[in-house]
Coordinates of C-alpha atoms in Angstrom, one line a residue:
X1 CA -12.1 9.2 -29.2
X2 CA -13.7 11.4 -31.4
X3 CA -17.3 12.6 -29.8
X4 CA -16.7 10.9 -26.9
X5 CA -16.7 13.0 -23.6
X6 CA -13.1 13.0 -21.8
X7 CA -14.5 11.9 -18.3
X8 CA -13.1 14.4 -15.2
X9 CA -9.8 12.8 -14.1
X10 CA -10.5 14.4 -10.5
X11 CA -14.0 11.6 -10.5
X12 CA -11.4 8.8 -11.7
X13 CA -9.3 9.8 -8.2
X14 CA -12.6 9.9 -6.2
X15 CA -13.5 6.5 -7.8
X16 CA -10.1 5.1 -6.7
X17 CA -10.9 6.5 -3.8
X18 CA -14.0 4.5 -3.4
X19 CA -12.4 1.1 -3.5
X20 CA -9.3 2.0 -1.7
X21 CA -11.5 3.0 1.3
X22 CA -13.3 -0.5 1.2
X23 CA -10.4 -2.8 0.9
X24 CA -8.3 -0.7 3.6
X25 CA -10.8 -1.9 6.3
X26 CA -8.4 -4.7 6.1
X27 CA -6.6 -2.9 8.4
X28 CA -9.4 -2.8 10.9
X29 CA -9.3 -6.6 11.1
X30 CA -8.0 -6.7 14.6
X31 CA -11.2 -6.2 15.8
X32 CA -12.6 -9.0 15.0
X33 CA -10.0 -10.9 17.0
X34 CA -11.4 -10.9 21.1
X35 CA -15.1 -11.2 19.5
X36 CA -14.0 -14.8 17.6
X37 CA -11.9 -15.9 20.5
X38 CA -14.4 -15.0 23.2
X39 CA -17.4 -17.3 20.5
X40 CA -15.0 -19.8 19.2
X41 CA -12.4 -20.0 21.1
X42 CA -10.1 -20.1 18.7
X43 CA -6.3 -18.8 19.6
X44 CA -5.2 -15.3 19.1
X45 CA -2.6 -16.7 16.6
X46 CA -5.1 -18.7 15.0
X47 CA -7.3 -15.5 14.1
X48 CA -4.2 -13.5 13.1
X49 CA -3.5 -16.0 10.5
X50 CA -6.4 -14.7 8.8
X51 CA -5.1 -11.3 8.2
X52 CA -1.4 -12.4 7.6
X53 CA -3.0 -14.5 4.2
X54 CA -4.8 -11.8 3.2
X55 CA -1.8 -9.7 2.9
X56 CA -0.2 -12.6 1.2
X57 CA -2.9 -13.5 -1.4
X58 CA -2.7 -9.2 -1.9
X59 CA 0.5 -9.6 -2.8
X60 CA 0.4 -12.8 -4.8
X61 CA -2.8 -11.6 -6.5
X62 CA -1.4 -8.1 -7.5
X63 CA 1.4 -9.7 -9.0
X64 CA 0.0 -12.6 -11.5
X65 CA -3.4 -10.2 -12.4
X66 CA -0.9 -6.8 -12.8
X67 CA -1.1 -8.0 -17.0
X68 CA -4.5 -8.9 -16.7
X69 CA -5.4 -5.0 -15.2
X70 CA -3.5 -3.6 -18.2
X71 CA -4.4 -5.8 -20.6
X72 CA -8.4 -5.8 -20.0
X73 CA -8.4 -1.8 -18.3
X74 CA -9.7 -0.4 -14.9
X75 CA -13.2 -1.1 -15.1
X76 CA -13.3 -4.8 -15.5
X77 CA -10.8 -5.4 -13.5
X78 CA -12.1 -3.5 -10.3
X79 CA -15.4 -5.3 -10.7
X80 CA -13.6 -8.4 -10.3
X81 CA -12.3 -6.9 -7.2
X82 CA -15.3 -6.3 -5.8
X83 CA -16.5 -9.3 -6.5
X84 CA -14.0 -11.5 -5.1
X85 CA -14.0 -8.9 -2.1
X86 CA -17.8 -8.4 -1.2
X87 CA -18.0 -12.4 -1.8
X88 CA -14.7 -13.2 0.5
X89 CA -16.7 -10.8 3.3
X90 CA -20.2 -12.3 3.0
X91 CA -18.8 -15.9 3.0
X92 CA -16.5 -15.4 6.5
X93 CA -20.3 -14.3 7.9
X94 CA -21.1 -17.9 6.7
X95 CA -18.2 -19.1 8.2
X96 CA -18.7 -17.8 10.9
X97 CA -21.8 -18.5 11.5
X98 CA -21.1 -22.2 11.3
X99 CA -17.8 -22.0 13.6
X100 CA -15.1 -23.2 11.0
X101 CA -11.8 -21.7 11.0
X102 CA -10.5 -23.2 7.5
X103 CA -13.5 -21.9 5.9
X104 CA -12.3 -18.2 7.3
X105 CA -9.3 -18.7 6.5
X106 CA -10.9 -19.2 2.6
X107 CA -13.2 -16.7 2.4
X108 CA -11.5 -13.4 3.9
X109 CA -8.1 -14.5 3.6
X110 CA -8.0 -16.2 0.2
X111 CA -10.8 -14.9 -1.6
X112 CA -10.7 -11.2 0.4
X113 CA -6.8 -11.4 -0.5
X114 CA -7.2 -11.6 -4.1
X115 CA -10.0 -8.6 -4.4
X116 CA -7.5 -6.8 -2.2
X117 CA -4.6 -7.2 -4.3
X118 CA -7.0 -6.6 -7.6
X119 CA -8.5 -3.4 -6.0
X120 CA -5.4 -2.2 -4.9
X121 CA -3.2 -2.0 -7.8
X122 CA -6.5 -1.5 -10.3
X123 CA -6.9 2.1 -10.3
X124 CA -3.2 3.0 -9.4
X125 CA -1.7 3.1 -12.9
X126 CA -4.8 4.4 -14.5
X127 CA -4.2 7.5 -12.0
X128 CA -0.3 7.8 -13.3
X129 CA -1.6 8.4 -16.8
X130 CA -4.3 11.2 -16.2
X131 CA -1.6 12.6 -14.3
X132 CA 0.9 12.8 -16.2
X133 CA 1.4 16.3 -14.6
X134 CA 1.5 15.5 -10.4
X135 CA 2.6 11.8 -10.4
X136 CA 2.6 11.2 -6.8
X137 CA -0.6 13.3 -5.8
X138 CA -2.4 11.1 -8.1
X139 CA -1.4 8.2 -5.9
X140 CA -1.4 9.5 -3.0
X141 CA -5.0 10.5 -3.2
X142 CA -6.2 6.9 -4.4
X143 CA -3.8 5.2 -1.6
X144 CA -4.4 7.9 1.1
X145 CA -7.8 6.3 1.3
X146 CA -6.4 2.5 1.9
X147 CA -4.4 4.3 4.9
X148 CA -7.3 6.3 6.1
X149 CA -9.8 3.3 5.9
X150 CA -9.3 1.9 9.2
X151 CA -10.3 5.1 11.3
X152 CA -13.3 4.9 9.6
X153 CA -14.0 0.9 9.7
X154 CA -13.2 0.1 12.9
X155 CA -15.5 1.8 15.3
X156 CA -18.3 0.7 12.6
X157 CA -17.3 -2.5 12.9
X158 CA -17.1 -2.4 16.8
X159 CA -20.8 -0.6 16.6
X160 CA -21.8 -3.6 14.2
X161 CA -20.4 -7.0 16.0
X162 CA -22.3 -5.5 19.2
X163 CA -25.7 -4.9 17.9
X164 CA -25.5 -7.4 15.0
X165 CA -22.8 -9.9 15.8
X166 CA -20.4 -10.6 14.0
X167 CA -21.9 -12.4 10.9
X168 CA -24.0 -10.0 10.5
X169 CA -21.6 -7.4 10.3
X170 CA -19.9 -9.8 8.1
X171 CA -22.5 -9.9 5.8
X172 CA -23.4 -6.3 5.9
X173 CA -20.7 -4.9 5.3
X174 CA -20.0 -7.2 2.3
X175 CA -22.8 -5.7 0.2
X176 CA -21.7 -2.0 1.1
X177 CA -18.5 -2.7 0.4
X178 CA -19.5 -5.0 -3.0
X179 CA -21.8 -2.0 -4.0
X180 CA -19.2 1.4 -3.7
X181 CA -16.4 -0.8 -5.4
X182 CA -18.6 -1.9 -8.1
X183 CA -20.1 1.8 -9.0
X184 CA -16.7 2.9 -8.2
X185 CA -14.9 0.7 -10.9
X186 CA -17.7 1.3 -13.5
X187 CA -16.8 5.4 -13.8
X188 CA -12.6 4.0 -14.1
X189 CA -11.4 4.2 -17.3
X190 CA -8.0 4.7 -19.0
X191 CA -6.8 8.1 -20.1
X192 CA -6.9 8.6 -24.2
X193 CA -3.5 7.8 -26.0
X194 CA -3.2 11.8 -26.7
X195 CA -4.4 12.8 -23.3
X196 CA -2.8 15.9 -22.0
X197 CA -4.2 17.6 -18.7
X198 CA -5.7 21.4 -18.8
X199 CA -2.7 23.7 -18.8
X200 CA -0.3 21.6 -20.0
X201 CA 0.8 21.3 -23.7
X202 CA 1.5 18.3 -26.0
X203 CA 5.0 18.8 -26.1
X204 CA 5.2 19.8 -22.7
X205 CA 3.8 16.3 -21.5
X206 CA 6.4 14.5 -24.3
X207 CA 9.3 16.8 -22.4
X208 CA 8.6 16.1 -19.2
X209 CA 8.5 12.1 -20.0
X210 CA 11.7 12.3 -22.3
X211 CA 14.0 14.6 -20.3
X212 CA 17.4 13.1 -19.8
X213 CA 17.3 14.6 -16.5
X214 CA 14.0 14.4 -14.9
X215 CA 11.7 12.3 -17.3
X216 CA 11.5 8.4 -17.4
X217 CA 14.0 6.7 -17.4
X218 CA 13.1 4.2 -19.8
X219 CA 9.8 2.4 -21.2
X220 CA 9.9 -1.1 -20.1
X221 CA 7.8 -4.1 -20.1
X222 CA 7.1 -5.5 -16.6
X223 CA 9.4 -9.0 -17.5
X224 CA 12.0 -6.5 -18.6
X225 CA 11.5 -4.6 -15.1
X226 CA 12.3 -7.3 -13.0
X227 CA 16.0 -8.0 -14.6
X228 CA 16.9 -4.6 -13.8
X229 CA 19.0 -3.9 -10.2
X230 CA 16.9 -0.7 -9.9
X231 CA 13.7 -3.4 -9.4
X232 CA 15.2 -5.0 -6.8
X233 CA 16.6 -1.9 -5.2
X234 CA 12.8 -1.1 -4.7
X235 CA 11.5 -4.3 -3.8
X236 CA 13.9 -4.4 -1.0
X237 CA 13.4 -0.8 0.4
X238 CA 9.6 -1.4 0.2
X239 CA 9.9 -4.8 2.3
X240 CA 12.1 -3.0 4.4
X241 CA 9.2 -0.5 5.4
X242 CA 6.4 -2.1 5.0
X243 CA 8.2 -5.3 7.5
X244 CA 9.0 -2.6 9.8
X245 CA 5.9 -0.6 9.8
X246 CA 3.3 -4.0 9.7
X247 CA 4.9 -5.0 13.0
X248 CA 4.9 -1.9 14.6
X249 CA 1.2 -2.0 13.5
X250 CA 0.5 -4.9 14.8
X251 CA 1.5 -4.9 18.4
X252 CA 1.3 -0.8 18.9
X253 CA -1.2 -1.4 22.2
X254 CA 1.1 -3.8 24.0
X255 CA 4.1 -2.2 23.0
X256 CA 2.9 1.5 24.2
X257 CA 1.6 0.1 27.3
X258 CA 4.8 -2.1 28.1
X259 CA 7.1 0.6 27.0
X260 CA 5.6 4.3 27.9
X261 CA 3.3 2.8 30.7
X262 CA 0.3 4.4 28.9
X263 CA -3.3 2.5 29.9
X264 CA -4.9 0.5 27.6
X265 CA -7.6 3.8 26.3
X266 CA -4.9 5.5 25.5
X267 CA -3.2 3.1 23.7
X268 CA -6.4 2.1 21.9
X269 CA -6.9 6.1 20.9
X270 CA -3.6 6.0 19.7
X271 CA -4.1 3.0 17.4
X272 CA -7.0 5.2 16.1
X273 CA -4.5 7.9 15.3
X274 CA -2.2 6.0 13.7
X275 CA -4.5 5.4 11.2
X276 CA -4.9 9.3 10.4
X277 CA -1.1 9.3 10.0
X278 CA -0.9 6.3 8.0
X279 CA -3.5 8.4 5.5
X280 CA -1.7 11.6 5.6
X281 CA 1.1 10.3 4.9
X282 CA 0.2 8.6 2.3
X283 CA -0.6 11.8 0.6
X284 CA 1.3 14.3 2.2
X285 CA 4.7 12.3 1.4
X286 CA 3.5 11.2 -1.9
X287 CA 2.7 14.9 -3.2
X288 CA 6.2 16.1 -1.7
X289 CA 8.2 13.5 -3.9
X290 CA 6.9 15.5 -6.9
X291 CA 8.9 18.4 -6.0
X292 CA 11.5 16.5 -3.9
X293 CA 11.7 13.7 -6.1
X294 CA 11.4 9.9 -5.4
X295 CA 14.7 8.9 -4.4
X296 CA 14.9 11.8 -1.8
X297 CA 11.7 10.6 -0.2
X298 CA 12.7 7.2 0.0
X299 CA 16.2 8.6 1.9
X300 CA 14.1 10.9 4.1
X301 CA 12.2 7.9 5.1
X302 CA 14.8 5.6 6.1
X303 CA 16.8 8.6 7.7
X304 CA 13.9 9.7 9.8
X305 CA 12.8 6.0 10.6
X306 CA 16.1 4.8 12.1
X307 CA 16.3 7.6 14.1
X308 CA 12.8 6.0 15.6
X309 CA 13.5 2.9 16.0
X310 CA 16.9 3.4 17.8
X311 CA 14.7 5.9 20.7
X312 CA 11.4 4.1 20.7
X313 CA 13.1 1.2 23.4
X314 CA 14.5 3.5 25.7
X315 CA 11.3 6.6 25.6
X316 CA 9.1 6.1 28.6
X317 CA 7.2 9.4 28.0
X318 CA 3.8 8.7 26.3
X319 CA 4.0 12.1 24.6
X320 CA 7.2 11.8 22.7
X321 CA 6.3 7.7 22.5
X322 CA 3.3 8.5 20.5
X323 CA 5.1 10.9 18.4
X324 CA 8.1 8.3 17.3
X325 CA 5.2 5.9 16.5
X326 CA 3.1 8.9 14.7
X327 CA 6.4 9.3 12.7
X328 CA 7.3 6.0 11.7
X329 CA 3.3 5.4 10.2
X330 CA 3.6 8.5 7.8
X331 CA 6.8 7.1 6.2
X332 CA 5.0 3.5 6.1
X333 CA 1.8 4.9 4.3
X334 CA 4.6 7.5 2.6
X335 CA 6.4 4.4 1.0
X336 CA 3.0 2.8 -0.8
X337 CA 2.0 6.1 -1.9
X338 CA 5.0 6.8 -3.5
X339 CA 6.2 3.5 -4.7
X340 CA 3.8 3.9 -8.1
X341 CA 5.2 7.4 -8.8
X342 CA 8.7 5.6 -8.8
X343 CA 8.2 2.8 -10.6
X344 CA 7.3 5.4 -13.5
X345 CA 10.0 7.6 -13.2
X346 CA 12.0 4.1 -13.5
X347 CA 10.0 2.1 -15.7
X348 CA 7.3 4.3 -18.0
X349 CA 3.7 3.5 -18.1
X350 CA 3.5 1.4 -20.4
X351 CA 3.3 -1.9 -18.1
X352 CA 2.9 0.2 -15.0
X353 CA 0.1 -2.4 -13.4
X354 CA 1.9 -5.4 -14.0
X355 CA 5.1 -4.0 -12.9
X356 CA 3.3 -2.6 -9.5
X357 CA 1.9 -5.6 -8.9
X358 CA 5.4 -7.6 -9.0
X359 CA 7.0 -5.0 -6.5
X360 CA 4.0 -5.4 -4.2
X361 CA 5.6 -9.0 -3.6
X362 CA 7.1 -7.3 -1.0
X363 CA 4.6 -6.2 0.8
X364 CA 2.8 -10.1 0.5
X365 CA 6.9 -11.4 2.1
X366 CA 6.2 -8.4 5.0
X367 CA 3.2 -9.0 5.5
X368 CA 4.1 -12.6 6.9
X369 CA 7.6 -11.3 8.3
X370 CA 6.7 -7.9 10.4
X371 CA 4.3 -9.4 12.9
X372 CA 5.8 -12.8 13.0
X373 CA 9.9 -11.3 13.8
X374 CA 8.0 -9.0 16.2
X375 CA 5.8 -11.2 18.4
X376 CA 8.1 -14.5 18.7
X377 CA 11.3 -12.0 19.5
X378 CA 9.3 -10.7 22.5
X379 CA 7.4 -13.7 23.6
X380 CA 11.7 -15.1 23.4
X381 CA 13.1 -11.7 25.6
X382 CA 9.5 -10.1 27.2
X383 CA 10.5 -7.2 25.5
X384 CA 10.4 -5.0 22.1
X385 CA 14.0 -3.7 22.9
X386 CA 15.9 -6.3 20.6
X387 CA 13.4 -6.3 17.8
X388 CA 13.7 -2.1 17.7
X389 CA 17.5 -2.5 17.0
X390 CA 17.1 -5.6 14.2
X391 CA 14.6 -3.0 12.5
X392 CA 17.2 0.0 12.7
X393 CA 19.7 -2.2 11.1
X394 CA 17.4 -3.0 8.9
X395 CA 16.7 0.2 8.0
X396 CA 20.5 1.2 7.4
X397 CA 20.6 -1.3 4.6
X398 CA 17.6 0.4 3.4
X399 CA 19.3 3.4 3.3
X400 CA 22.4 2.4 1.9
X401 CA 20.1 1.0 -0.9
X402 CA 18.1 4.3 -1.1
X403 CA 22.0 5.4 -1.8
X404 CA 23.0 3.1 -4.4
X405 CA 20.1 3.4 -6.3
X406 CA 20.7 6.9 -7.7
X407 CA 24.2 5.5 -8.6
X408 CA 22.3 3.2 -10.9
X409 CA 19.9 5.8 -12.5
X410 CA 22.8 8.7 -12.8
X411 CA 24.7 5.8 -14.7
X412 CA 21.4 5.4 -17.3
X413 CA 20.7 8.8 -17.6
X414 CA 24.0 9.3 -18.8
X415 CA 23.7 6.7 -21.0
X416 CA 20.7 7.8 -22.4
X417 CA 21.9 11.4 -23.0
X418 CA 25.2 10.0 -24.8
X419 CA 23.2 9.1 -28.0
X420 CA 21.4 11.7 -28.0
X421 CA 24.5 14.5 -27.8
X422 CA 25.7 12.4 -30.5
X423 CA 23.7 12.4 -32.8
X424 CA 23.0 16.6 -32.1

């Protein structure tokens, strides 16, 4: 590294800000669903197919190209993301332009699913290791933006479909989105071997990894990851909240205008500020589990969450409504933010990608789960009560696995500390 300038690790957050803040518009895909049913006529289930295999190609995608992003670095691997992302958007405007479904499903749900899952997991790790210092800030900044995206997508994209239609919105925001992720990923780049951070020592970085009661637990491979109990025990309580909080996503309108009798504007505006929650929490959870730690968070979450879920059936008052729902998005956004900073403390860096990219399975399984459960359970009943009580009890197993898990890492610490008081 010798004459080589260290690049500002602040600009490496910023740049994972710039393709987190693209791919989140994902989130914003809803409205595109009244403007292709009103020019197709395609079904409202038909459209929100689309979205549900974009999660799932995100999650399939982050898994299988986790080795490829460590393997080949940041840079490379986010301009295949914006490739694959900018091309899936620009090719639904051709789909859409010549009315087929199949070739929408394709281009954004496919081809959009696999930059989405490549951007997503891309710059996370690279964030871990020039923070070595404030784990979960780091992530929290780069994910905050995936959270924050949709507040600022989808009254552009409402703006867009009504001037330009709807391939042409397509198609424009393809190229925006192709250009920021592409400049974004070419300023990514991993850490040095040696890299400390500005006011933090050598030694000091090597004691904060290596103590037996706060550092990593161990340095493993990501096919060594996924026989542990402790990968699993995250991989559940991240399908837990992500299932959870994707369904409440998905039908918040209805559900706040069947439920707290608010009118459709208001539930629209509070769909809008959902999305600011989703962001903050993101970051505002992620950068309290570096003083609270990890497994505390995780508790918090499921603690706060089925207290929720047990109210939101039975509040009518819009106020306290909104507030449940406000709640429950800032420990969804919370659990992505933080997951990265976990699987550290758990695993080490040294596969941190590929091992990201396996746990994000479970937000590929939830992503399929969360709206489905939710809209067949209420088109069954006409109501939301029954599937409010399925998530609490969801959500006590989540604890009890938020629980457990310290068991498991108390039992490895100690493990870890015995050689080591040996051999003193």
């Amino acid at each position: 590294m010798a004459g080589k300038k260290l690049k500002n690790r602040w600009l490496i957050a910023a740049s994972a800000v710039g393709i987190h803040i693209s791919i989140g518009s994902v989130y914003s895909w809803s409205v595109f669903s009244n403007p292709l049913n009103e020019k197709h006529g395609w079904a409202a289930s038909d459209i929100a197919l689309i979205f549900s295999i974009a999660i799932l190609f995100l999650g399939l995608s982050a898994a299988f190209m986790g080795h490829f992003v460590e393997k080949h670095g940041p840079r490379k691997s986010g301009m295949i993301a914006a490739i694959s992302f900018g091309l899936g958007m620009i090719g639904s405007g051709f789909a859409d332009g010549i009315g087929n479904l199949y070739l929408l499903y394709f281009f954004y749900g496919v081809l959009g699913g696999i930059g989405l899952g490549i951007g997503y997991i891309t710059p996370v790790s690279t964030l871990v290791k020039w923070f070595p210092d404030r784990r979960g800030l780091a992530t929290g900044l780069a994910i905050m933006g995936f959270g924050f995206a949709s507040m600022i997508a989808s009254p552009v994209m409402e703006a867009l479909i009504n001037n330009i239609g709807i391939s042409g919105t397509f198609y424009l925001l393809g190229a925006i989105y192709f250009v920021v992720m592409f400049s974004s990923s070419l300023y990514l780049e991993k850490p040095p071997a040696d890299y400390v951070p500005k006011g933090m020592t050598q030694e000091e970085k090597k004691e904060k990894e290596e103590n037996k009661d706060t550092g990593d637990l161990a340095q493993l491979t990501a096919n060594e990851a996924v026989k542990t109990v402790r990968f699993w025990a995250l991989w559940i309580m991240l399908f837990i909240n992500v299932t959870c909080g994707i369904a409440i996503i998905s039908v918040a309108s209805p559900m706040a205008q069947s439920i707290a009798g608010m009118t459709a504007g208001a539930a629209a505006i509070m769909v809008g500020i959902m999305g600011v929650f989703n962001g903050l929490g993101r970051l505002g959870w992620a950068s309290a589990s570096d003083y609270i730690g990890r497994p505390n968070t995780y508790t918090t979450f499921f603690v706060l969450q089925i207290a929720a879920f047990v109210l939101l059936p039975n509040v009518t008052n819009a106020l306290i409504f909104q507030i449940l729902i406000f709640v429950i998005l800032s420990c969804y956004g919370g659990g992505f933010a933080s997951i990265p900073a976990f699987i550290g403390d758990l695993f080490g860096t040294k596969q941190l990608g590929a091992i990201h990219g396996y746990i994000l399975t479970a937000w590929a399984a939830a992503g399929l789960v969360g709206p489905s459960v939710v809209t067949r359970i209420e088109e069954a009943t006409n109501s939301y009560a029954l599937t409010m009580y399925i998530f609490t009890g969801a959500f006590v197993v989540a604890l009890i696995v938020s629980l457990l898990i310290r068991v498991n890492i108390k039992k490895i610490r100690e493990e870890n500390a015995a050689p080591a008081e040996a051999t003193s």
